[in-house]
Short mmCIF file of C-alpha atoms in Angstrom, two decimals:
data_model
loop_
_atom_site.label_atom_id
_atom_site.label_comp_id
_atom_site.label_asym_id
_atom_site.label_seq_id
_atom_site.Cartn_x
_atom_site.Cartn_y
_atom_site.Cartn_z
CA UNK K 1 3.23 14.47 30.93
CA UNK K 2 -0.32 12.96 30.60
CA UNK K 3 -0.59 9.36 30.18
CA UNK K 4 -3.01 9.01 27.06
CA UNK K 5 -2.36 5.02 27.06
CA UNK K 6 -5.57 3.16 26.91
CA UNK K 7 -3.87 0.28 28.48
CA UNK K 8 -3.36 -3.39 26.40
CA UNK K 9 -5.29 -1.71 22.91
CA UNK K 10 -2.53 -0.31 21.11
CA UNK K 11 -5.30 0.52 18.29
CA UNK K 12 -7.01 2.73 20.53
CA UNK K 13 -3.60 4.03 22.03
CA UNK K 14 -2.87 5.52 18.43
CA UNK K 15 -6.44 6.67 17.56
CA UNK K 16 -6.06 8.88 20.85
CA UNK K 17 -2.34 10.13 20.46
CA UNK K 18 -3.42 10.99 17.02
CA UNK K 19 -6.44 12.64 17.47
CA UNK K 20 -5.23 14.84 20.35
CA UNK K 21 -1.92 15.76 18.41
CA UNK K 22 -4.26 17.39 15.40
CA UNK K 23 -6.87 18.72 17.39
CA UNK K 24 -4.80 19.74 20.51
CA UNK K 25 -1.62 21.11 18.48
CA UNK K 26 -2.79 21.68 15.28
CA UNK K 27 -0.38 20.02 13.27
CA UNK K 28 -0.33 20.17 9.73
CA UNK K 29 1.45 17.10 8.43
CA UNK K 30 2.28 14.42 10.66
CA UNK K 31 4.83 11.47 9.84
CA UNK K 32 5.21 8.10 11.08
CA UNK K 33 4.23 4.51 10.47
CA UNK K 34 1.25 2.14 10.00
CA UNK K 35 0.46 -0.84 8.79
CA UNK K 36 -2.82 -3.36 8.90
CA UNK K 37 -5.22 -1.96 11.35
CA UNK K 38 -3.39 0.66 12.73
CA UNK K 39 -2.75 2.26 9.49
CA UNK K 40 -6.90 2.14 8.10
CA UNK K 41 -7.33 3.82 11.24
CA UNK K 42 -4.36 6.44 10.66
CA UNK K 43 -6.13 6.66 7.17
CA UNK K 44 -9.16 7.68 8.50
CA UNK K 45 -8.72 9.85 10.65
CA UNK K 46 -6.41 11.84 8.79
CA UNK K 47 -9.50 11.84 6.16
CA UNK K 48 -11.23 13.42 8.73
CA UNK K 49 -9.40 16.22 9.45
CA UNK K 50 -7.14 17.03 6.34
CA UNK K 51 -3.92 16.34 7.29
CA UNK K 52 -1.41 15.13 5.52
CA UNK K 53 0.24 11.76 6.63
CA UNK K 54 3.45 10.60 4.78
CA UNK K 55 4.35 7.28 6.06
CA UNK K 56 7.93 6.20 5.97
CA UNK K 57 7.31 2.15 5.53
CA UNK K 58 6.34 -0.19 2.81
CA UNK K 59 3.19 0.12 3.85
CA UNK K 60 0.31 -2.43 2.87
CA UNK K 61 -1.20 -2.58 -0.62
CA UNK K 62 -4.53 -2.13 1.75
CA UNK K 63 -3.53 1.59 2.02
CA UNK K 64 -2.51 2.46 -1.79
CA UNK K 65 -5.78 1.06 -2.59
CA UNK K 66 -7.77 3.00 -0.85
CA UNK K 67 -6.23 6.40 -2.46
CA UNK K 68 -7.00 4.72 -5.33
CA UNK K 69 -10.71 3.91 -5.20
CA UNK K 70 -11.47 6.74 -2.85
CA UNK K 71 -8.74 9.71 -3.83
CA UNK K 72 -11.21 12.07 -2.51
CA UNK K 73 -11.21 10.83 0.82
CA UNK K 74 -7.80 9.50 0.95
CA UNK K 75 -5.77 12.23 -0.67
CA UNK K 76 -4.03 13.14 2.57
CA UNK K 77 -1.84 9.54 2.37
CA UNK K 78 1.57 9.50 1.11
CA UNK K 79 4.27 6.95 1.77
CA UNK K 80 7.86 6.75 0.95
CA UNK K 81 10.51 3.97 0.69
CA UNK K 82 14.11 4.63 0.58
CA UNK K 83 15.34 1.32 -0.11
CA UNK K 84 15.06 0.45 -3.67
CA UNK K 85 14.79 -2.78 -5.41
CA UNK K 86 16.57 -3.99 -7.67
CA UNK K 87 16.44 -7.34 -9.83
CA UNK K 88 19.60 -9.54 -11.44
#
């Protein structure tokens, strides 16, 4: 296959890989992982082109907060957890 690796910016790695798997393949949902900087960039750019991202980690508050001030925007975000807490 065709390297796609940026080299030491794994930031940039994603924002490619990303990018070329909506735009190349057309995906409609994609799912995955991302936290701190990697996931604002996941965010945004599937803003950009309306796709749906469900992320499968406790991702950060940073995320959920964005769907909530900008739901517009940020619609496309959805995260699951399937460990559950539970208090004594």
């Amino acid at each position: 296959g065709e390297d796609m690796s940026s080299g030491d910016d794994p930031i940039a790695d994603v924002n490619i890989a990303l990018t070329r798997l909506i735009t190349l393949h057309n995906v409609v949902f994609v799912t995955g992982s991302g936290n701190g900087q990697i996931g604002l960039m996941i965010q945004d750019i599937i803003a950009e082109h309306k796709i749906i991202f469900i992320s499968y980690t406790s991702s950060t508050d940073a995320l959920t907060q964005r769907v909530l001030d900008d739901y517009n925007t940020y619609k496309y975000f959805f995260k699951y957890n399937t460990f559950f807490e539970y208090s004594l």
